[in-house]
PDB file of C-alpha atoms and ligand atoms in Angstrom:
ATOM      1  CA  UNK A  11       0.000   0.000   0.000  1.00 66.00           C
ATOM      2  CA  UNK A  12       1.579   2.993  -0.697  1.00 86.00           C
ATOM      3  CA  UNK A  13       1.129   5.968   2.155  1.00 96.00           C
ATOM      4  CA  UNK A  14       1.971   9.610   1.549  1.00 96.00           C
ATOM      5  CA  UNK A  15       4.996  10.511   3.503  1.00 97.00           C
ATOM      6  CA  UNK A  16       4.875  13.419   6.165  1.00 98.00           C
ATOM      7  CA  UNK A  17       7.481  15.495   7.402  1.00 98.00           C
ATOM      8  CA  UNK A  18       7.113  17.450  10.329  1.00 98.00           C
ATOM      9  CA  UNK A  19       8.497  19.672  12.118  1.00 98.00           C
ATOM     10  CA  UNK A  20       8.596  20.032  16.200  1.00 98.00           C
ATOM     11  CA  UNK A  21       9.221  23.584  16.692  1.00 98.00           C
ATOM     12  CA  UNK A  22       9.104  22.785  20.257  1.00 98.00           C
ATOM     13  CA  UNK A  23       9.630  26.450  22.733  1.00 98.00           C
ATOM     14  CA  UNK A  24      11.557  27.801  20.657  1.00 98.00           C
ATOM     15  CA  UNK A  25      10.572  30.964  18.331  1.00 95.00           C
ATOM     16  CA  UNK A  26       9.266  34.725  18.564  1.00 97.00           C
ATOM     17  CA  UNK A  27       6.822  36.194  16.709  1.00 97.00           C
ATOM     18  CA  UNK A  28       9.478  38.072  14.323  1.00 98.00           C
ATOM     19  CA  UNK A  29      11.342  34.315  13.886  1.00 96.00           C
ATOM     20  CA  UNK A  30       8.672  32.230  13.673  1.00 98.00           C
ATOM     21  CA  UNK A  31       6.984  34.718  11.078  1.00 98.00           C
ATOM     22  CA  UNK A  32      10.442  34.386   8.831  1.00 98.00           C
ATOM     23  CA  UNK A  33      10.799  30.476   9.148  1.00 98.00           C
ATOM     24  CA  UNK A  34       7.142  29.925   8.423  1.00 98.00           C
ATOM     25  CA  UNK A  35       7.241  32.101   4.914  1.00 98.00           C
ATOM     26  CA  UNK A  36      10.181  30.530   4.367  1.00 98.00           C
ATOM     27  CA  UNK A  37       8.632  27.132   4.561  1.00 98.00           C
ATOM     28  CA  UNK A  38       5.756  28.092   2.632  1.00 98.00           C
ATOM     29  CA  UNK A  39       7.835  29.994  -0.459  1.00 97.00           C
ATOM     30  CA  UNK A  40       9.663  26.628  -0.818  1.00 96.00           C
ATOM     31  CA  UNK A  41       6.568  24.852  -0.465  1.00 95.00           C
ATOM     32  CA  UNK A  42       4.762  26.637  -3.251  1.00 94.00           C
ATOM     33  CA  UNK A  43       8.114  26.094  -5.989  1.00 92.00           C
ATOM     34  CA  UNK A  44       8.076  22.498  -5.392  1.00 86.00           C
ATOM     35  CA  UNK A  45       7.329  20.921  -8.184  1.00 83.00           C
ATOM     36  CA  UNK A  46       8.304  17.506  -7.162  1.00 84.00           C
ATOM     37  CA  UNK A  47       5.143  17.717  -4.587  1.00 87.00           C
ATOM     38  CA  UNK A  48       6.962  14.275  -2.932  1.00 91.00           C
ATOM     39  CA  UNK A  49       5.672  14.333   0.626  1.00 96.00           C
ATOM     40  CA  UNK A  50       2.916  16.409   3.048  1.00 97.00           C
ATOM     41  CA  UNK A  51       4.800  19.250   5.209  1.00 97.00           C
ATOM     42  CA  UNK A  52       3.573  19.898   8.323  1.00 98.00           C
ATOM     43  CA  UNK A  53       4.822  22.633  11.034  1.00 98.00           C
ATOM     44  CA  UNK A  54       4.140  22.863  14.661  1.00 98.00           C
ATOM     45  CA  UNK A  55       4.765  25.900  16.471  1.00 98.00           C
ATOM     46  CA  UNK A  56       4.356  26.852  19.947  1.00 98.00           C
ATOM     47  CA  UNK A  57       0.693  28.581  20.754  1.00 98.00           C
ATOM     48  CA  UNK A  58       1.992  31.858  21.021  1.00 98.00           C
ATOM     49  CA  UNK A  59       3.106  32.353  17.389  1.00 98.00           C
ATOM     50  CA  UNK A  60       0.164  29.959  16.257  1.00 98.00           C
ATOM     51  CA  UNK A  61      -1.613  32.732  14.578  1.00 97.00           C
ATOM     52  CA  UNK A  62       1.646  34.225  12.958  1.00 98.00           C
ATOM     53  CA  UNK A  63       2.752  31.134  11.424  1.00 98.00           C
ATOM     54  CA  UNK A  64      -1.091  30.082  10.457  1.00 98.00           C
ATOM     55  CA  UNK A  65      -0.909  33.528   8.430  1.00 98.00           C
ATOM     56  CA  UNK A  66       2.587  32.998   7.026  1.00 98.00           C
ATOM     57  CA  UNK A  67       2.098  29.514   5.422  1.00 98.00           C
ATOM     58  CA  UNK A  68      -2.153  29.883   4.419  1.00 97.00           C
ATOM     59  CA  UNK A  69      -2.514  28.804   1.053  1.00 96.00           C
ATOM     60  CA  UNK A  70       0.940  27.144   0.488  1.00 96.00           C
ATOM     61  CA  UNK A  71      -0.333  23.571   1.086  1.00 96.00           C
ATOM     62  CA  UNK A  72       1.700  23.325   4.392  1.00 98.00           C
ATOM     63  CA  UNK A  73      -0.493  21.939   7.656  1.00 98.00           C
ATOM     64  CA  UNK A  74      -0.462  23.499  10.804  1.00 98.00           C
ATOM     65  CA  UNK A  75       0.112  21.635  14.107  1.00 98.00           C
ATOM     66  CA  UNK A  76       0.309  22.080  18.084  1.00 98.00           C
ATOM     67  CA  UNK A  77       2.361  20.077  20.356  1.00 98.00           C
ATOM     68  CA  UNK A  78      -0.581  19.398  22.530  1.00 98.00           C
ATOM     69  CA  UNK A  79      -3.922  19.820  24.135  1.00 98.00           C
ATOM     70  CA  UNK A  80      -6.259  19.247  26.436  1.00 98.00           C
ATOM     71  CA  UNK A  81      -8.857  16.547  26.826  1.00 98.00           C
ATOM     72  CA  UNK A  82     -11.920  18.838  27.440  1.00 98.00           C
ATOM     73  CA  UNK A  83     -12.880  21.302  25.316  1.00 96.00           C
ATOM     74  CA  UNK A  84     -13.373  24.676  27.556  1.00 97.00           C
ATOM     75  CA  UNK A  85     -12.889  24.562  31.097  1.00 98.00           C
ATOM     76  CA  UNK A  86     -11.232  25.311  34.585  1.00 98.00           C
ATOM     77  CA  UNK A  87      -7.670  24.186  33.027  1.00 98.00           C
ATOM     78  CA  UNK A  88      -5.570  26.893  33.403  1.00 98.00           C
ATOM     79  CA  UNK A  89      -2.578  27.347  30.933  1.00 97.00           C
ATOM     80  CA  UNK A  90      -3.596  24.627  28.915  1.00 97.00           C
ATOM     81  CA  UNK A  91      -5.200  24.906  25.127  1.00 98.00           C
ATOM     82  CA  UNK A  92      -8.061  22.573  24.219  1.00 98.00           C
ATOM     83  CA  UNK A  93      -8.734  20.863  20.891  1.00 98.00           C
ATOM     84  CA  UNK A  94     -11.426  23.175  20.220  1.00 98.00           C
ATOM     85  CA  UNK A  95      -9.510  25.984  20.719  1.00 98.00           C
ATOM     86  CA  UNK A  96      -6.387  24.545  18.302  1.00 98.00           C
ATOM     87  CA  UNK A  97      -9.083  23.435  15.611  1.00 98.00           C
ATOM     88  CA  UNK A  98     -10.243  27.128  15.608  1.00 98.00           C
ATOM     89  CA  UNK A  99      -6.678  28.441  15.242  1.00 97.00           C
ATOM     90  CA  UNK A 100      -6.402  26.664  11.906  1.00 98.00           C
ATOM     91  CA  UNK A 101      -4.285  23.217  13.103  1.00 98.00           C
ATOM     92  CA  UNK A 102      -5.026  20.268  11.070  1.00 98.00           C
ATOM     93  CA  UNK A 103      -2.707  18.137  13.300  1.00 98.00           C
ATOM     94  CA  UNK A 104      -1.405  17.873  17.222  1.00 98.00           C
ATOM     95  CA  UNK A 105       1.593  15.883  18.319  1.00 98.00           C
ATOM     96  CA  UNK A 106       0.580  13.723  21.089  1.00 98.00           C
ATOM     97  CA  UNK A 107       2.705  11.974  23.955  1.00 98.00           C
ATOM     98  CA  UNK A 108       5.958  13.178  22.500  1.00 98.00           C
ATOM     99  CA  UNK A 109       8.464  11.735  25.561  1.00 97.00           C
ATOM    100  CA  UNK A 110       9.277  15.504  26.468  1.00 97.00           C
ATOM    101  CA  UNK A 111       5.353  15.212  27.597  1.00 98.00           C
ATOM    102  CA  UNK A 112       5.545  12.409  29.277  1.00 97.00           C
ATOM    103  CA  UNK A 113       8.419  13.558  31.403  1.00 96.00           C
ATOM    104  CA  UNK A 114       7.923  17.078  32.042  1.00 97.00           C
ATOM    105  CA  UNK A 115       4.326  16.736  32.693  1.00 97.00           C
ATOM    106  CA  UNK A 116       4.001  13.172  33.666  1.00 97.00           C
ATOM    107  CA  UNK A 117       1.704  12.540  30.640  1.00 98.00           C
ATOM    108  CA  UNK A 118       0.541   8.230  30.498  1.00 98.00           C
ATOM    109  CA  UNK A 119      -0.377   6.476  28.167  1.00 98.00           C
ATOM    110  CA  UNK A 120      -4.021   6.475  28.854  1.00 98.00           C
ATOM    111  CA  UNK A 121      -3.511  10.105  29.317  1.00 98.00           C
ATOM    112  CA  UNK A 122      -2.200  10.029  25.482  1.00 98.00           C
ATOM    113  CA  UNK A 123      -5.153   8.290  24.519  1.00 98.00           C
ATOM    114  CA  UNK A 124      -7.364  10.681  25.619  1.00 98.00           C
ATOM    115  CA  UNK A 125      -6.176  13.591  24.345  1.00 98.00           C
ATOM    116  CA  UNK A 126      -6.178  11.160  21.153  1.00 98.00           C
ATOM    117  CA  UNK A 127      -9.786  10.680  21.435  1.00 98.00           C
ATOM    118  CA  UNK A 128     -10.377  14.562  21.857  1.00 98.00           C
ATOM    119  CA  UNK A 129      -8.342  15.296  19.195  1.00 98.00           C
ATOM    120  CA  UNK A 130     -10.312  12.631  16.788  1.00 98.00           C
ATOM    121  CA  UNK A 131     -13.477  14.108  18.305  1.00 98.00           C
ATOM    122  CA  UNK A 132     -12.814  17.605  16.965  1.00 98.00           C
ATOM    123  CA  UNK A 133     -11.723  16.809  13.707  1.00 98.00           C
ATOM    124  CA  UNK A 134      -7.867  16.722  14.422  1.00 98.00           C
ATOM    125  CA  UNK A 135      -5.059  14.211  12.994  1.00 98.00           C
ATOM    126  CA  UNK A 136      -2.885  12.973  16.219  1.00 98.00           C
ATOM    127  CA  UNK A 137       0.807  12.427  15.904  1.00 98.00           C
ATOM    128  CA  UNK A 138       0.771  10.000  18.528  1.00 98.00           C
ATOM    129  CA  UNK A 139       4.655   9.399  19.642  1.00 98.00           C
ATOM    130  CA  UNK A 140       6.137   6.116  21.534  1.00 98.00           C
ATOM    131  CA  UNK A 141       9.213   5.598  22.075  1.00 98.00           C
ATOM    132  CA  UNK A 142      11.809   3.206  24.242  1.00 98.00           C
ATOM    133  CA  UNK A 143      14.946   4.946  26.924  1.00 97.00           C
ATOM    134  CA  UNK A 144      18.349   4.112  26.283  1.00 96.00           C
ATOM    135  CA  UNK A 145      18.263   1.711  28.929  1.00 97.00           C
ATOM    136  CA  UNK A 146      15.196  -0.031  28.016  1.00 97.00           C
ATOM    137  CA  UNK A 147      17.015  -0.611  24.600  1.00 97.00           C
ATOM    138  CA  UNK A 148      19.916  -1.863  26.410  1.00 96.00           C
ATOM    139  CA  UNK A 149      18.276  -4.363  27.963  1.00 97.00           C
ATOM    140  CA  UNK A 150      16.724  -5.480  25.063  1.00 97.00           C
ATOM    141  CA  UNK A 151      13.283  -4.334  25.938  1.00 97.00           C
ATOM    142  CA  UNK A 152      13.086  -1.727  23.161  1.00 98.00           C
ATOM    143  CA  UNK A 153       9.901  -3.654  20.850  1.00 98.00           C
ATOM    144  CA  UNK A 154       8.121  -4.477  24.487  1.00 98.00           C
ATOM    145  CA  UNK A 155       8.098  -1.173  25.573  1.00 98.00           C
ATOM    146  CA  UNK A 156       6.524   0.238  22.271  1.00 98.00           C
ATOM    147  CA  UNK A 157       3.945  -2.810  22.178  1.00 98.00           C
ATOM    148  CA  UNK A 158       2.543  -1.336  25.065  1.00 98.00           C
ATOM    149  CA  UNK A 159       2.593   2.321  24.216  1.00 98.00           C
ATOM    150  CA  UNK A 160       1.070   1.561  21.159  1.00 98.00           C
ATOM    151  CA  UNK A 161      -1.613  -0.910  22.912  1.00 98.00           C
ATOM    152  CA  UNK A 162      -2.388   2.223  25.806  1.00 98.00           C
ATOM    153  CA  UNK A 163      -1.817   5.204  23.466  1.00 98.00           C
ATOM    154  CA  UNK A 164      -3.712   4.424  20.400  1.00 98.00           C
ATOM    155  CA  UNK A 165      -7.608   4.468  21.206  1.00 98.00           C
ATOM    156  CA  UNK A 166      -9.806   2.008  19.612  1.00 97.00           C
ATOM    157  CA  UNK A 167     -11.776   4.538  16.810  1.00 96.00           C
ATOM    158  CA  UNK A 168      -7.451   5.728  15.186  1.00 98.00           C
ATOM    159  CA  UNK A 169      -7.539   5.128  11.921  1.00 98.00           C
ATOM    160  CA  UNK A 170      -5.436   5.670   9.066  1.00 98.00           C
ATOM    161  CA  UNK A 171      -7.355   9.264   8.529  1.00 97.00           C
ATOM    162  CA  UNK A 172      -6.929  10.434  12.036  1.00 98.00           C
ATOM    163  CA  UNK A 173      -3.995   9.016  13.537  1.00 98.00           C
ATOM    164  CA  UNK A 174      -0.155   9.554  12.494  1.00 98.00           C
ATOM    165  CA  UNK A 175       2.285   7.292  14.649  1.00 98.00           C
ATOM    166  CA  UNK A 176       5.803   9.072  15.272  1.00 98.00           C
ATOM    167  CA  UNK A 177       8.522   6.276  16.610  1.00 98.00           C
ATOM    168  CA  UNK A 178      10.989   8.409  18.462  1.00 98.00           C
ATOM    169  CA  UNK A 179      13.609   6.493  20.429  1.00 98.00           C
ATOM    170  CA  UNK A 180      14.118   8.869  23.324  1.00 97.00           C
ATOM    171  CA  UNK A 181      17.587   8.323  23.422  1.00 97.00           C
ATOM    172  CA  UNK A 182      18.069   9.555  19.929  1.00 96.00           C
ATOM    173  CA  UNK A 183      15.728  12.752  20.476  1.00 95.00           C
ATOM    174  CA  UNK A 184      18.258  16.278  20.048  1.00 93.00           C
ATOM    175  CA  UNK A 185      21.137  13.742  20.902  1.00 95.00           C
ATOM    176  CA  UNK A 186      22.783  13.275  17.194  1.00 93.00           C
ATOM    177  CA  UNK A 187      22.685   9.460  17.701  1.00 94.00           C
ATOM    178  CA  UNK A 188      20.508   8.064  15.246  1.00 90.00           C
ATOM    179  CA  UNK A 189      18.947   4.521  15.526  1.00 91.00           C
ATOM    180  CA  UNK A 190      20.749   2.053  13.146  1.00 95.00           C
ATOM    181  CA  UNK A 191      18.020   1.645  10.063  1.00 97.00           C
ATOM    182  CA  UNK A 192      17.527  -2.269  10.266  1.00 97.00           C
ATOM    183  CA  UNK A 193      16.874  -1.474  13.809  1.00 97.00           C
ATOM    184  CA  UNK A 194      14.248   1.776  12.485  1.00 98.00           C
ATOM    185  CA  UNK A 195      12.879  -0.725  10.554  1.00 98.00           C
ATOM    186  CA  UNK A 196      12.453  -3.724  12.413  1.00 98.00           C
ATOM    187  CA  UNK A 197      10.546  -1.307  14.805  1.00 98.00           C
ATOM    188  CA  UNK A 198       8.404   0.019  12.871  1.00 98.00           C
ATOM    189  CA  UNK A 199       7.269  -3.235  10.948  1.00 98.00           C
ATOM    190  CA  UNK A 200       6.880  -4.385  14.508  1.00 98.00           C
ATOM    191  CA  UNK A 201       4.543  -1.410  15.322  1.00 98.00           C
ATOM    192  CA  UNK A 202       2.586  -1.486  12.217  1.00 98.00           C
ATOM    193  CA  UNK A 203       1.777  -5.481  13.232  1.00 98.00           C
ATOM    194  CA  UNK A 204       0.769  -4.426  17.027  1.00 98.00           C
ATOM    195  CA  UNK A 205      -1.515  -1.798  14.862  1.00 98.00           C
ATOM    196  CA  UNK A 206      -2.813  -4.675  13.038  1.00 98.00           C
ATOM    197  CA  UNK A 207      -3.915  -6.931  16.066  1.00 97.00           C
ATOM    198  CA  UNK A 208      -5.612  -3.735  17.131  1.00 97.00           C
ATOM    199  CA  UNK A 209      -7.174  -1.788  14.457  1.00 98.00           C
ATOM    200  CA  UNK A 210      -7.349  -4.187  11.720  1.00 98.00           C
ATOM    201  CA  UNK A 211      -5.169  -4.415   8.352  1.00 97.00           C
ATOM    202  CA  UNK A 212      -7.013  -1.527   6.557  1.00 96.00           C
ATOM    203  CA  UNK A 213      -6.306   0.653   9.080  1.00 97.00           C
ATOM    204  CA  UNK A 214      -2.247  -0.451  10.065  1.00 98.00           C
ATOM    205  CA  UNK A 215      -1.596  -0.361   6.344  1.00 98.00           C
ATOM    206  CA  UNK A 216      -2.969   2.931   5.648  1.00 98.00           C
ATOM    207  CA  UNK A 217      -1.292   4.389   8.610  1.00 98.00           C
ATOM    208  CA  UNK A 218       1.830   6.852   8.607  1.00 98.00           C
ATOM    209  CA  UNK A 219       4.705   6.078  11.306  1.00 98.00           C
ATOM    210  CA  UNK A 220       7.193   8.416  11.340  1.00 98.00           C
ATOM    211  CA  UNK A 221      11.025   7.798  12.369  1.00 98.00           C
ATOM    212  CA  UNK A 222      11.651  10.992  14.839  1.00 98.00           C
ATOM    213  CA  UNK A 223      15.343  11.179  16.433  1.00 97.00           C
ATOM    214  CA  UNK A 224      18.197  13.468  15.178  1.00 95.00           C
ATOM    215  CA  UNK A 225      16.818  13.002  11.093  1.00 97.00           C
ATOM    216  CA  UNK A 226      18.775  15.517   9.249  1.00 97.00           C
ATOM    217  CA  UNK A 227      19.887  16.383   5.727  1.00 97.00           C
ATOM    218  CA  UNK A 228      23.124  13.850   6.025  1.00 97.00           C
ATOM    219  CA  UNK A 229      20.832  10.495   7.196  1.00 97.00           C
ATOM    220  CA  UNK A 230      17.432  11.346   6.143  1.00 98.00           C
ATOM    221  CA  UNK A 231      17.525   9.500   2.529  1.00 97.00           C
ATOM    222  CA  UNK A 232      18.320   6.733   3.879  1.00 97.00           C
ATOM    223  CA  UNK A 233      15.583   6.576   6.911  1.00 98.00           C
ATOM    224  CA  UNK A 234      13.417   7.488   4.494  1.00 97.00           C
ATOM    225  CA  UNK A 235      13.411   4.308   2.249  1.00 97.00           C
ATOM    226  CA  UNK A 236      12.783   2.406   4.209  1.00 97.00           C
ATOM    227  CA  UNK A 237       9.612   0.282   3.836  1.00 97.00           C
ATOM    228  CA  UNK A 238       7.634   1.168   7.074  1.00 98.00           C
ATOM    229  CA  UNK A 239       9.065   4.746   7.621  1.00 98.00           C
ATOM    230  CA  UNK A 240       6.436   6.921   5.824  1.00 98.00           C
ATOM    231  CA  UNK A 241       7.997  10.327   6.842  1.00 98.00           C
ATOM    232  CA  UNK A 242       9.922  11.750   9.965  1.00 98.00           C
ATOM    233  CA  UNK A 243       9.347  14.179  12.997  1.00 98.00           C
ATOM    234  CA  UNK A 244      12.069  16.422  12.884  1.00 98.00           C
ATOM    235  CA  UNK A 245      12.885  18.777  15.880  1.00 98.00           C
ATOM    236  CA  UNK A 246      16.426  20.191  15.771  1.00 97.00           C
ATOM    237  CA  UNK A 247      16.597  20.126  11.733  1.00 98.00           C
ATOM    238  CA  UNK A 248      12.722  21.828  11.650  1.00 98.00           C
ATOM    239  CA  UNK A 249      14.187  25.557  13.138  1.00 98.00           C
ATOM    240  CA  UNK A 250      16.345  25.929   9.734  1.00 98.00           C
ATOM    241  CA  UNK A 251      14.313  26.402   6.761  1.00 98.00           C
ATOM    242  CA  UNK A 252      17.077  24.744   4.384  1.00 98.00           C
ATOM    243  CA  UNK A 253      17.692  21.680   6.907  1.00 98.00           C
ATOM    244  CA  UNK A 254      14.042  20.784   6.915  1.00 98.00           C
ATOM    245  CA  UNK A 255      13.239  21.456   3.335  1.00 97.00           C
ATOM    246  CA  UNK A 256      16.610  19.275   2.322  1.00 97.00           C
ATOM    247  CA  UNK A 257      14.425  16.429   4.699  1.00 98.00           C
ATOM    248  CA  UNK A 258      11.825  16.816   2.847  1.00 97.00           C
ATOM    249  CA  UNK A 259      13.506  16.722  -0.352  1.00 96.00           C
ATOM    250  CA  UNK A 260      15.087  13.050   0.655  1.00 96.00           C
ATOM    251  CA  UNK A 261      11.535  11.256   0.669  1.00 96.00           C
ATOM    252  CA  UNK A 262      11.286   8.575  -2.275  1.00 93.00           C
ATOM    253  CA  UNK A 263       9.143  10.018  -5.265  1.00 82.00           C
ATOM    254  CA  UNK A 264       5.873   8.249  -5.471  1.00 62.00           C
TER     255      UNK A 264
HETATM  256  C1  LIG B 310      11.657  15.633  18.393  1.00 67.20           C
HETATM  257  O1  LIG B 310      11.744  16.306  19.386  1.00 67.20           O
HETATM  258  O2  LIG B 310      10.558  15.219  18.049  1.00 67.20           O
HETATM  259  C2  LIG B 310      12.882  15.310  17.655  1.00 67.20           C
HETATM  260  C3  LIG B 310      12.867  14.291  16.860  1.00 67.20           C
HETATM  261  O3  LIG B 310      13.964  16.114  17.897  1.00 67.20           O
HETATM  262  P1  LIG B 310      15.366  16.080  17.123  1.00 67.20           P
HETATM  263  O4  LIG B 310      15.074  15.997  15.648  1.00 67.20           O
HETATM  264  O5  LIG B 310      16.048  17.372  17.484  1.00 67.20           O
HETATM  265  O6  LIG B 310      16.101  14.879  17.599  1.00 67.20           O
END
């Protein structure tokens, strides 16, 4: 089956309004010359230039995404942004359970899935991200550990439509170590069959998974071909307008 790659980009905190403004048109000039038209680009700012960059990049073809939300959709929450809110801001995608989540704020799996589930609800593709420690990998744990962040992450109504998978080995996340790519790949053919016991085949086969962990110009060709990596999450490489576009130029031609 042949899936659309994605590249996105995890602006993380980092940009002002005058940076974020310049990266974003940046994005969206190279966006609109492409003739090549290989792969979807996606870009997810922080909230507060949400607006700015939603302006910069409209009518260039290139989504807008958050790096989170909220489960409800108004509320007594303070400081956090609901899917309602996001969907109104003009974000066709949020990232979801990225491992800086789920250790700064303690976010769980079943937390993951609900947000999931609010994002589906309103309309919004998650980028759900799993991911094994260096340790866990050491010990040989690695495929176990994303089994079950897959099973408790990814809710029951994800399909190939609503739900993007990022695999993001934690250890390889704004590190510059890269995961080997028969190791990428064997993880990722090993997520899309945990997707299969619990979705069905439609769905796993349809599905995007991303490879997310220090992709940049010099290795992203080769992540990139391989059979089960459908695009990347890029966070380092994402804040340079050439880095990320070079990314995006690596993805096979359909
Ligand atoms: C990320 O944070 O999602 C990420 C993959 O970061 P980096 O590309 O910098 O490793």
């Amino acid at each position: 089956m042949s899936r659309r790659p994605l590249i996105a980009g995890n602006w993380k905190m980092n940009g002002l309004r005058a940076d974020a403004k310049a990266l974003a048109s940046e994005i969206a000039n190279l966006k609109k010359s492409d003739t090549a038209d290989n792969c979807d680009l996606l870009v997810c700012p922080p909230f507060t230039v949400m607006e700015t960059v939603g302006t910069a990049i409209e009518g260039s073809g290139v989504f807008l995404g958050a790096q989170t939300c909220h489960t409800a959709e108004s509320g007594a929450h303070t400081g956090d942004i609901s899917p309602v809110m996001l969907k109104d801001a003009g974000c066709t995608h949020v990232i979801l359970g990225h491992s800086e989540r789920r250790t700064d704020h303690g976010e769980s799996d079943a937390d993951v899935q609900a947000q999931s589930i609010a994002a589906h609800t309103n309309d919004l593709i998650a980028v759900i991200c799993v991911g094994e420690t260096e340790s866990e990998r050491e010990s040989g744990n690695a495929l176990q550990v994303v089994r079950e962040q897959i099973i408790g992450s990814v809710p029951a109504g994800a399909s190939a439509q609503n739900t993007v998978i990022a695999y993001e080995p934690v250890w390889a996340i704004g590190t510059g170590k890269v995961a080997t790519p028969d190791d990428v790949q064997t993880m990722h053919a090993d997520i899309r069959n945990t997707l299969k016991d619990k979705l069905g085949e439609d769905a796993a086969n349809g599905m995007r998974i991303l490879y997310g962990g220090s992709m940049k110009p010099a290795n992203a060709k080769e992540l990139l071909a391989l059979a089960d990596v459908d695009g990347g999450l890029i966070g380092g490489a994402s804040l340079k307008s050439e880095d990320f576009w070079a990314i995006a130029q690596s993805c096979p031609s359909n």
